[in-house]
mmCIF file of C-alpha atoms and ligand atoms in Angstrom:
data_model
loop_
_atom_site.group_PDB
_atom_site.id
_atom_site.type_symbol
_atom_site.label_atom_id
_atom_site.label_comp_id
_atom_site.label_asym_id
_atom_site.label_seq_id
_atom_site.Cartn_x
_atom_site.Cartn_y
_atom_site.Cartn_z
ATOM 1 C CA MET A 1 56.323 -57.010 175.730
ATOM 2 C CA GLN A 2 59.117 -54.447 174.185
ATOM 3 C CA LEU A 3 61.873 -56.722 174.121
ATOM 4 C CA ASN A 4 65.049 -54.661 174.411
ATOM 5 C CA ILE A 5 68.532 -56.402 173.027
ATOM 6 C CA ALA A 6 72.390 -55.598 172.221
ATOM 7 C CA LEU A 7 73.787 -56.509 168.847
ATOM 8 C CA ILE A 8 77.163 -57.186 169.109
ATOM 9 C CA PRO A 9 77.649 -58.634 165.299
ATOM 10 C CA GLY A 10 81.570 -58.739 166.023
ATOM 11 C CA ASP A 11 84.144 -60.178 163.835
ATOM 12 C CA GLY A 12 84.389 -62.815 161.227
ATOM 13 C CA VAL A 13 81.063 -64.739 160.449
ATOM 14 C CA GLY A 14 79.602 -63.048 163.182
ATOM 15 C CA PRO A 15 77.550 -60.092 161.403
ATOM 16 C CA GLU A 16 76.387 -62.808 158.962
ATOM 17 C CA VAL A 17 75.068 -65.165 161.886
ATOM 18 C CA VAL A 18 73.420 -61.897 163.761
ATOM 19 C CA ALA A 19 71.811 -60.560 160.655
ATOM 20 C CA ALA A 20 69.978 -64.102 160.336
ATOM 21 C CA ALA A 21 69.329 -64.337 164.018
ATOM 22 C CA CYS A 22 67.532 -61.014 164.160
ATOM 23 C CA ASP A 23 65.110 -62.518 160.911
ATOM 24 C CA VAL A 24 63.663 -64.690 163.458
ATOM 25 C CA LEU A 25 63.880 -62.267 166.322
ATOM 26 C CA ASP A 26 61.637 -60.864 163.813
ATOM 27 C CA ALA A 27 59.137 -63.357 163.140
ATOM 28 C CA VAL A 28 58.987 -64.043 166.634
ATOM 29 C CA ALA A 29 58.257 -60.517 168.119
ATOM 30 C CA GLY A 30 55.575 -60.529 164.902
ATOM 31 C CA ARG A 31 53.718 -64.306 165.737
ATOM 32 C CA PHE A 32 53.618 -63.275 169.580
ATOM 33 C CA GLY A 33 52.691 -59.023 169.716
ATOM 34 C CA HIS A 34 56.651 -57.979 171.002
ATOM 35 C CA THR A 35 58.342 -55.111 169.762
ATOM 36 C CA VAL A 36 61.834 -55.688 169.190
ATOM 37 C CA GLN A 37 64.023 -52.745 170.173
ATOM 38 C CA THR A 38 67.991 -53.127 169.608
ATOM 39 C CA THR A 39 71.031 -51.526 169.273
ATOM 40 C CA THR A 40 74.152 -52.580 167.715
ATOM 41 C CA GLN A 41 77.463 -52.542 169.655
ATOM 42 C CA LEU A 42 81.419 -52.491 168.303
ATOM 43 C CA MET A 43 83.401 -55.365 169.838
ATOM 44 C CA GLY A 44 86.901 -57.131 169.305
ATOM 45 C CA GLY A 45 88.008 -56.782 166.344
ATOM 46 C CA ALA A 46 85.600 -54.597 164.534
ATOM 47 C CA ALA A 47 86.534 -51.918 167.663
ATOM 48 C CA LEU A 48 89.778 -52.164 167.246
ATOM 49 C CA ARG A 49 89.282 -51.109 163.795
ATOM 50 C CA ALA A 50 87.216 -48.084 164.027
ATOM 51 C CA GLY A 51 90.240 -47.071 166.880
ATOM 52 C CA LYS A 52 88.397 -48.290 169.928
ATOM 53 C CA PRO A 53 89.546 -50.548 172.619
ATOM 54 C CA ALA A 54 88.080 -54.274 171.791
ATOM 55 C CA LEU A 55 85.624 -53.178 174.647
ATOM 56 C CA PRO A 56 84.653 -50.290 174.174
ATOM 57 C CA PRO A 57 82.958 -48.384 177.460
ATOM 58 C CA GLU A 58 79.807 -47.574 175.760
ATOM 59 C CA THR A 59 79.423 -51.179 174.432
ATOM 60 C CA LEU A 60 79.716 -52.082 177.765
ATOM 61 C CA ALA A 61 77.298 -49.742 179.056
ATOM 62 C CA ALA A 62 75.097 -50.071 176.765
ATOM 63 C CA CYS A 63 75.158 -54.116 176.902
ATOM 64 C CA GLN A 64 74.403 -53.647 181.133
ATOM 65 C CA ALA A 65 71.671 -51.729 180.167
ATOM 66 C CA VAL A 66 69.367 -54.343 178.557
ATOM 67 C CA PRO A 67 68.215 -57.663 179.790
ATOM 68 C CA ALA A 68 69.986 -59.663 176.502
ATOM 69 C CA THR A 69 72.937 -59.080 174.625
ATOM 70 C CA LEU A 70 73.029 -61.135 171.320
ATOM 71 C CA LEU A 71 76.788 -61.439 170.298
ATOM 72 C CA GLY A 72 77.986 -62.740 167.079
ATOM 73 C CA ALA A 73 81.873 -63.771 167.261
ATOM 74 C CA VAL A 74 84.993 -62.541 168.478
ATOM 75 C CA GLY A 75 88.476 -62.775 166.811
ATOM 76 C CA ASP A 76 90.516 -61.564 163.922
ATOM 77 C CA PRO A 77 93.980 -63.031 163.188
ATOM 78 C CA ALA A 78 95.050 -58.945 161.854
ATOM 79 C CA PHE A 79 95.276 -58.679 165.867
ATOM 80 C CA ASP A 80 96.961 -61.504 166.760
ATOM 81 C CA HIS A 81 100.356 -60.258 167.329
ATOM 82 C CA LEU A 82 98.481 -57.537 169.910
ATOM 83 C CA PRO A 83 99.143 -58.393 174.249
ATOM 84 C CA SER A 84 96.043 -60.581 175.443
ATOM 85 C CA LYS A 85 93.948 -57.608 177.128
ATOM 86 C CA GLU A 86 94.622 -55.951 173.913
ATOM 87 C CA ARG A 87 93.359 -58.040 171.324
ATOM 88 C CA PRO A 88 89.664 -58.816 169.886
ATOM 89 C CA GLU A 89 89.522 -61.780 172.303
ATOM 90 C CA GLY A 90 90.515 -59.763 175.637
ATOM 91 C CA GLY A 91 86.828 -58.167 174.729
ATOM 92 C CA LEU A 92 84.966 -61.111 174.644
ATOM 93 C CA LEU A 93 86.870 -61.946 178.164
ATOM 94 C CA ALA A 94 86.222 -58.076 179.871
ATOM 95 C CA ILE A 95 82.178 -57.727 178.560
ATOM 96 C CA ARG A 96 81.889 -61.762 180.704
ATOM 97 C CA LYS A 97 83.649 -59.691 183.518
ATOM 98 C CA GLY A 98 81.967 -56.375 183.321
ATOM 99 C CA LEU A 99 78.372 -58.033 183.249
ATOM 100 C CA GLY A 100 78.839 -60.489 185.668
ATOM 101 C CA VAL A 101 78.098 -63.773 183.877
ATOM 102 C CA PHE A 102 79.878 -66.345 185.619
ATOM 103 C CA ALA A 103 77.808 -69.120 184.312
ATOM 104 C CA ASN A 104 77.827 -70.357 180.397
ATOM 105 C CA LEU A 105 75.459 -72.882 179.762
ATOM 106 C CA ARG A 106 76.377 -75.304 176.676
ATOM 107 C CA PRO A 107 73.582 -77.697 176.043
ATOM 108 C CA THR A 108 74.485 -79.982 172.982
ATOM 109 C CA ARG A 109 71.498 -82.571 171.291
ATOM 110 C CA ILE A 110 70.956 -84.100 168.251
ATOM 111 C CA TRP A 111 68.307 -82.530 165.808
ATOM 112 C CA PRO A 112 66.286 -84.752 164.971
ATOM 113 C CA GLY A 113 67.401 -85.632 160.982
ATOM 114 C CA LEU A 114 70.733 -84.997 161.717
ATOM 115 C CA GLU A 115 71.819 -88.007 163.613
ATOM 116 C CA GLU A 116 73.891 -89.466 160.657
ATOM 117 C CA THR A 117 75.498 -85.919 160.425
ATOM 118 C CA GLY A 118 78.356 -86.237 162.968
ATOM 119 C CA PRO A 119 81.690 -88.272 162.522
ATOM 120 C CA LEU A 120 80.156 -89.841 165.943
ATOM 121 C CA LYS A 121 78.682 -93.723 164.360
ATOM 122 C CA SER A 122 74.405 -92.847 164.728
ATOM 123 C CA HIS A 123 73.622 -95.996 167.584
ATOM 124 C CA ILE A 124 76.578 -94.065 169.746
ATOM 125 C CA ALA A 125 75.338 -90.373 169.272
ATOM 126 C CA ARG A 126 71.575 -91.179 168.982
ATOM 127 C CA GLY A 127 69.660 -89.921 172.356
ATOM 128 C CA ALA A 128 72.817 -87.770 173.706
ATOM 129 C CA ASP A 129 71.159 -84.695 175.333
ATOM 130 C CA LEU A 130 73.963 -82.251 177.646
ATOM 131 C CA LEU A 131 74.134 -79.709 179.311
ATOM 132 C CA ILE A 132 78.244 -78.290 179.852
ATOM 133 C CA VAL A 133 77.751 -75.451 183.031
ATOM 134 C CA ARG A 134 80.953 -73.985 182.731
ATOM 135 C CA GLU A 135 82.588 -71.432 184.764
ATOM 136 C CA LEU A 136 83.069 -68.504 183.053
ATOM 137 C CA THR A 137 84.874 -65.732 185.131
ATOM 138 C CA GLY A 138 87.438 -67.138 186.944
ATOM 139 C CA GLY A 139 90.283 -69.628 186.745
ATOM 140 C CA LEU A 140 93.108 -69.417 184.316
ATOM 141 C CA TYR A 141 91.194 -66.544 181.869
ATOM 142 C CA PHE A 142 91.358 -64.390 184.680
ATOM 143 C CA GLY A 143 93.742 -65.596 187.539
ATOM 144 C CA GLU A 144 96.562 -63.289 188.425
ATOM 145 C CA PRO A 145 99.757 -63.095 187.794
ATOM 146 C CA ARG A 146 100.076 -63.618 185.023
ATOM 147 C CA GLN A 147 102.863 -62.811 182.108
ATOM 148 C CA ILE A 148 105.017 -63.097 179.442
ATOM 149 C CA ASP A 149 108.313 -62.125 179.263
ATOM 150 C CA ARG A 150 109.670 -62.743 175.465
ATOM 151 C CA GLN A 151 113.616 -61.356 177.101
ATOM 152 C CA ALA A 152 113.424 -64.685 179.817
ATOM 153 C CA GLY A 153 111.847 -66.561 177.445
ATOM 154 C CA GLU A 154 109.253 -67.374 180.095
ATOM 155 C CA ALA A 155 105.851 -67.579 180.425
ATOM 156 C CA PHE A 156 103.117 -68.467 182.981
ATOM 157 C CA ASN A 157 99.160 -68.177 183.926
ATOM 158 C CA THR A 158 97.952 -68.512 187.509
ATOM 159 C CA MET A 159 94.714 -70.782 187.983
ATOM 160 C CA ARG A 160 92.776 -69.503 191.127
ATOM 161 C CA TYR A 161 89.408 -70.596 192.458
ATOM 162 C CA SER A 162 88.327 -68.926 195.775
ATOM 163 C CA VAL A 163 85.318 -71.100 197.676
ATOM 164 C CA GLY A 164 82.618 -68.468 196.442
ATOM 165 C CA GLU A 165 83.186 -68.923 192.747
ATOM 166 C CA ILE A 166 83.025 -72.694 192.705
ATOM 167 C CA ASP A 167 80.166 -72.985 195.224
ATOM 168 C CA ARG A 168 77.885 -70.491 193.006
ATOM 169 C CA ILE A 169 78.769 -72.186 189.749
ATOM 170 C CA ALA A 170 78.247 -75.581 191.257
ATOM 171 C CA ARG A 171 74.547 -74.498 192.424
ATOM 172 C CA VAL A 172 73.584 -73.469 188.874
ATOM 173 C CA ALA A 173 74.448 -76.712 187.987
ATOM 174 C CA PHE A 174 72.620 -78.456 190.537
ATOM 175 C CA ASP A 175 69.515 -76.440 189.511
ATOM 176 C CA ALA A 176 70.115 -77.199 186.109
ATOM 177 C CA ALA A 177 70.157 -80.883 186.968
ATOM 178 C CA ARG A 178 66.846 -80.497 188.692
ATOM 179 C CA THR A 179 64.701 -79.923 185.349
ATOM 180 C CA ARG A 180 66.791 -82.297 183.616
ATOM 181 C CA ARG A 181 67.534 -85.982 184.423
ATOM 182 C CA LYS A 182 68.856 -85.112 187.661
ATOM 183 C CA GLN A 183 72.632 -85.774 186.711
ATOM 184 C CA LEU A 184 75.407 -83.692 187.869
ATOM 185 C CA THR A 185 79.002 -84.952 186.784
ATOM 186 C CA SER A 186 81.634 -82.543 188.017
ATOM 187 C CA VAL A 187 84.721 -82.562 186.404
ATOM 188 C CA ASP A 188 88.421 -81.619 187.248
ATOM 189 C CA LYS A 189 91.881 -82.899 187.409
ATOM 190 C CA ALA A 190 91.820 -83.211 191.307
ATOM 191 C CA ASN A 191 94.926 -86.137 190.581
ATOM 192 C CA VAL A 192 97.219 -82.926 189.782
ATOM 193 C CA LEU A 193 95.979 -79.627 190.665
ATOM 194 C CA GLU A 194 95.070 -77.853 193.931
ATOM 195 C CA THR A 195 92.391 -75.996 192.560
ATOM 196 C CA SER A 196 90.797 -78.937 191.429
ATOM 197 C CA GLN A 197 90.866 -80.470 194.930
ATOM 198 C CA LEU A 198 88.835 -77.561 196.028
ATOM 199 C CA TRP A 199 86.494 -77.650 193.292
ATOM 200 C CA ARG A 200 85.554 -81.344 194.655
ATOM 201 C CA ALA A 201 85.188 -80.222 198.103
ATOM 202 C CA VAL A 202 82.949 -77.448 197.245
ATOM 203 C CA VAL A 203 81.314 -79.654 194.927
ATOM 204 C CA ASN A 204 80.559 -82.189 197.458
ATOM 205 C CA ASP A 205 79.282 -79.580 200.180
ATOM 206 C CA VAL A 206 77.026 -78.170 197.783
ATOM 207 C CA ALA A 207 75.943 -81.289 196.534
ATOM 208 C CA LYS A 208 74.112 -81.598 200.314
ATOM 209 C CA ASP A 209 71.464 -79.455 199.648
ATOM 210 C CA TYR A 210 70.308 -81.439 196.665
ATOM 211 C CA PRO A 211 69.907 -84.847 197.551
ATOM 212 C CA ASP A 212 67.811 -86.316 194.535
ATOM 213 C CA VAL A 213 70.715 -84.972 192.397
ATOM 214 C CA ALA A 214 72.725 -87.966 191.651
ATOM 215 C CA VAL A 215 76.788 -86.789 191.500
ATOM 216 C CA GLN A 216 79.868 -88.302 190.168
ATOM 217 C CA HIS A 217 83.286 -86.671 189.887
ATOM 218 C CA MET A 218 85.497 -86.966 186.794
ATOM 219 C CA TYR A 219 88.710 -86.319 185.348
ATOM 220 C CA VAL A 220 88.889 -84.181 182.355
ATOM 221 C CA ASP A 221 91.043 -86.113 180.440
ATOM 222 C CA SER A 222 88.661 -89.336 180.754
ATOM 223 C CA CYS A 223 85.713 -87.246 180.782
ATOM 224 C CA ALA A 224 87.036 -85.937 177.224
ATOM 225 C CA MET A 225 87.388 -89.984 176.109
ATOM 226 C CA ALA A 226 83.588 -90.548 177.592
ATOM 227 C CA LEU A 227 81.910 -87.655 175.787
ATOM 228 C CA VAL A 228 82.819 -88.789 172.394
ATOM 229 C CA THR A 229 82.392 -92.878 173.431
ATOM 230 C CA HIS A 230 79.451 -93.049 175.787
ATOM 231 C CA PRO A 231 77.782 -89.322 175.163
ATOM 232 C CA THR A 232 74.208 -90.707 176.544
ATOM 233 C CA ARG A 233 75.991 -90.721 180.283
ATOM 234 C CA PHE A 234 75.853 -87.501 180.551
ATOM 235 C CA ASP A 235 73.427 -85.304 181.831
ATOM 236 C CA VAL A 236 74.891 -81.997 183.000
ATOM 237 C CA ILE A 237 78.550 -81.489 182.907
ATOM 238 C CA LEU A 238 79.777 -79.299 185.508
ATOM 239 C CA THR A 239 83.509 -77.891 185.315
ATOM 240 C CA GLU A 240 85.945 -74.791 185.682
ATOM 241 C CA ASN A 241 86.701 -72.407 182.866
ATOM 242 C CA LEU A 242 89.384 -73.662 180.291
ATOM 243 C CA PHE A 243 88.150 -77.301 180.633
ATOM 244 C CA GLY A 244 84.576 -76.412 179.865
ATOM 245 C CA ASP A 245 85.887 -74.110 176.770
ATOM 246 C CA ILE A 246 87.972 -77.459 175.282
ATOM 247 C CA LEU A 247 84.964 -80.029 175.872
ATOM 248 C CA SER A 248 82.126 -77.659 174.320
ATOM 249 C CA ASP A 249 83.906 -77.924 171.376
ATOM 250 C CA GLU A 250 84.383 -81.949 171.764
ATOM 251 C CA ALA A 251 80.668 -81.578 172.406
ATOM 252 C CA ALA A 252 79.843 -80.447 168.895
ATOM 253 C CA VAL A 253 81.439 -83.416 167.622
ATOM 254 C CA ILE A 254 78.182 -85.299 169.047
ATOM 255 C CA ALA A 255 75.551 -82.565 167.891
ATOM 256 C CA GLY A 256 77.373 -82.788 163.703
ATOM 257 C CA SER A 257 78.606 -79.049 164.145
ATOM 258 C CA ILE A 258 80.123 -76.191 166.071
ATOM 259 C CA GLY A 259 77.723 -74.174 164.452
ATOM 260 C CA LEU A 260 74.527 -76.045 166.096
ATOM 261 C CA LEU A 261 75.878 -74.948 169.310
ATOM 262 C CA PRO A 262 74.229 -72.156 171.331
ATOM 263 C CA SER A 263 75.304 -70.681 174.353
ATOM 264 C CA ALA A 264 74.060 -68.357 177.202
ATOM 265 C CA SER A 265 75.966 -66.570 179.713
ATOM 266 C CA LEU A 266 74.523 -65.718 183.113
ATOM 267 C CA GLY A 267 75.153 -63.865 186.063
ATOM 268 C CA ALA A 268 72.755 -61.834 188.391
ATOM 269 C CA GLY A 269 71.979 -59.258 186.006
ATOM 270 C CA PRO A 270 71.924 -59.115 182.398
ATOM 271 C CA GLY A 271 72.964 -61.813 179.808
ATOM 272 C CA LEU A 272 75.035 -62.366 177.184
ATOM 273 C CA TYR A 273 73.817 -64.965 174.037
ATOM 274 C CA GLU A 274 76.008 -66.030 171.568
ATOM 275 C CA PRO A 275 77.095 -69.243 169.637
ATOM 276 C CA VAL A 276 80.126 -71.610 170.879
ATOM 277 C CA HIS A 277 81.877 -71.000 167.543
ATOM 278 C CA GLY A 278 84.525 -68.920 166.745
ATOM 279 C CA SER A 279 84.530 -66.176 164.251
ATOM 280 C CA ALA A 280 85.545 -68.854 161.226
ATOM 281 C CA PRO A 281 87.750 -66.101 159.190
ATOM 282 C CA ASP A 282 88.244 -68.442 156.390
ATOM 283 C CA ILE A 283 84.609 -68.491 155.527
ATOM 284 C CA ALA A 284 83.343 -64.500 156.683
ATOM 285 C CA GLY A 285 81.916 -62.829 154.364
ATOM 286 C CA GLN A 286 80.839 -65.344 152.156
ATOM 287 C CA ASP A 287 77.668 -66.629 153.198
ATOM 288 C CA LYS A 288 78.503 -70.325 154.260
ATOM 289 C CA ALA A 289 78.330 -70.290 158.298
ATOM 290 C CA ASN A 290 75.326 -71.724 159.956
ATOM 291 C CA PRO A 291 73.225 -69.111 161.728
ATOM 292 C CA LEU A 292 71.354 -72.250 163.817
ATOM 293 C CA GLY A 293 73.793 -71.813 167.231
ATOM 294 C CA THR A 294 73.009 -68.185 166.866
ATOM 295 C CA ILE A 295 69.502 -68.851 166.627
ATOM 296 C CA ALA A 296 68.911 -71.129 169.285
ATOM 297 C CA SER A 297 70.774 -68.982 171.899
ATOM 298 C CA LEU A 298 68.328 -66.342 170.988
ATOM 299 C CA ARG A 299 66.010 -68.572 172.387
ATOM 300 C CA TYR A 300 67.461 -68.460 175.795
ATOM 301 C CA SER A 301 67.554 -64.391 176.285
ATOM 302 C CA PHE A 302 63.607 -63.911 176.113
ATOM 303 C CA GLY A 303 62.708 -66.467 179.202
ATOM 304 C CA LEU A 304 59.460 -66.663 177.478
ATOM 305 C CA GLN A 305 58.024 -70.264 177.309
ATOM 306 C CA ALA A 306 56.130 -70.788 174.060
ATOM 307 C CA GLU A 307 58.766 -68.495 171.930
ATOM 308 C CA SER A 308 61.084 -70.245 173.016
ATOM 309 C CA ASP A 309 59.399 -73.338 171.926
ATOM 310 C CA ARG A 310 58.518 -71.973 168.997
ATOM 311 C CA ILE A 311 61.848 -71.172 167.934
ATOM 312 C CA ASP A 312 62.742 -74.695 168.502
ATOM 313 C CA ALA A 313 59.831 -76.193 166.817
ATOM 314 C CA ALA A 314 60.933 -73.723 163.910
ATOM 315 C CA ILE A 315 64.459 -75.409 163.947
ATOM 316 C CA GLY A 316 63.737 -78.687 163.950
ATOM 317 C CA GLU A 317 61.120 -77.771 161.546
ATOM 318 C CA THR A 318 63.386 -76.959 158.789
ATOM 319 C CA LEU A 319 65.933 -79.436 159.206
ATOM 320 C CA ALA A 320 63.522 -81.520 159.079
ATOM 321 C CA LYS A 321 62.829 -80.432 155.404
ATOM 322 C CA GLY A 322 66.065 -81.485 154.497
ATOM 323 C CA ASP A 323 67.568 -77.442 154.259
ATOM 324 C CA ARG A 324 71.239 -77.468 155.482
ATOM 325 C CA THR A 325 74.017 -74.907 155.601
ATOM 326 C CA ALA A 326 77.284 -76.244 153.933
ATOM 327 C CA ASP A 327 78.975 -77.626 157.487
ATOM 328 C CA LEU A 328 75.739 -80.044 157.614
ATOM 329 C CA PRO A 329 76.159 -82.301 154.654
ATOM 330 C CA GLY A 330 72.690 -83.979 154.112
ATOM 331 C CA ALA A 331 70.644 -84.606 150.708
ATOM 332 C CA GLY A 332 68.677 -81.506 150.671
ATOM 333 C CA ALA A 333 69.994 -78.353 149.167
ATOM 334 C CA THR A 334 72.642 -76.182 150.710
ATOM 335 C CA LEU A 335 71.522 -72.843 151.672
ATOM 336 C CA GLY A 336 73.167 -69.519 153.216
ATOM 337 C CA CYS A 337 73.406 -68.022 155.823
ATOM 338 C CA ARG A 338 71.187 -65.621 155.312
ATOM 339 C CA GLU A 339 68.280 -67.840 153.391
ATOM 340 C CA MET A 340 68.608 -70.689 156.413
ATOM 341 C CA GLY A 341 67.818 -67.530 158.756
ATOM 342 C CA ARG A 342 64.787 -66.721 156.790
ATOM 343 C CA ARG A 343 63.454 -70.628 156.340
ATOM 344 C CA VAL A 344 63.861 -70.701 160.303
ATOM 345 C CA ALA A 345 61.680 -67.121 160.455
ATOM 346 C CA LYS A 346 58.927 -68.331 157.967
ATOM 347 C CA SER A 347 58.817 -71.554 160.132
ATOM 348 C CA VAL A 348 58.288 -69.162 163.494
ATOM 349 C CA LEU A 349 55.430 -67.362 161.723
ATOM 350 C CA GLY A 350 54.060 -71.021 160.528
ATOM 351 C CA THR A 351 53.982 -69.810 157.063
HETATM 352 C C1 IPM B 1 84.718 -69.607 173.621
HETATM 353 C C2 IPM B 1 85.373 -68.944 172.957
HETATM 354 C C3 IPM B 1 85.959 -67.994 173.546
HETATM 355 C C4 IPM B 1 86.724 -68.665 174.927
HETATM 356 C C5 IPM B 1 87.187 -67.092 172.789
HETATM 357 C C6 IPM B 1 87.192 -66.823 171.772
HETATM 358 C C7 IPM B 1 87.931 -66.393 173.820
HETATM 359 O O1 IPM B 1 86.283 -69.948 172.178
HETATM 360 O O2 IPM B 1 83.554 -69.054 173.852
HETATM 361 O O3 IPM B 1 84.216 -70.929 173.746
HETATM 362 O O4 IPM B 1 87.506 -69.149 175.159
HETATM 363 O O5 IPM B 1 85.973 -68.668 176.140
HETATM 364 MG MG1 MG B 2 85.871 -71.632 172.831
#
């Protein structure tokens, strides 16, 4: 098979983690007899520095033309003074919208050997295995009107959801729950927000089509607490854009490091695969980043079972040997980003 992938290294640690993931991609292709065809595209601060908008039209076109785009990270403090839409992050939001990837899947699990790594007591974290299904193209991130008026000393955003937007993301979450432990927690703030009241009603409607899935509703503040006190209670968490952004970073605490968290953004067409972490400008260019979240994102981009299982197994084997990046304290050697990628690639090849 020919695997056509667009690469967006982006900003900060993005180029490093994407390079490491490419080593693994090549290993997978070698082992399973695929050929990889990649193009490299500009986005975010990297595009701005080249005198282009945060999402150059040619980048969107290239990503629309292939089934999978692998993105490193977007965000560059040098452009923090720009209006939201012109910032590097504006490019990320625009590509999500442009590809129509309304469903963002962010799984959290504890890799064997990393039970003691995170700040949670291991008896609390052990066995946690959850999936956050985050709505990605609506809510406060995109709602109009929005404005900052420095003169008036006022700013506002709009949280807006339609029945159709809630219905389609709910179905993604229910379908995912069916492949897992069949428990869905829908997270909202229905005690305060009208958007959440609509959210809850639509989720209850969709639930009628999934009688085999157990549904509970939870307020976002209470969920934030339960995630770190009783993480094993959760299977699939369904939530809107901003709540999902916040809860998915919190879920990284359970895994031990945000560098471990992969994500897949899906819609009707091509997918966008990116680690959950940001651009981490403080360690950019130092070969210190953890590439495993990016490498694990790769597994979702193939839709090929044996290949995906091999990537997962290779990450597990590498960690089991004690290999660690700087974000993961452990007894073994501390490796650079690229070396970690090489070791996973070797493990993919079984060498
Ligand atoms: C994420 C990031 C982005 C988001 C930023 C960089 C715009 O935090 O993917 O979680 O808020 O969606
Ligand atoms: Mg985030």
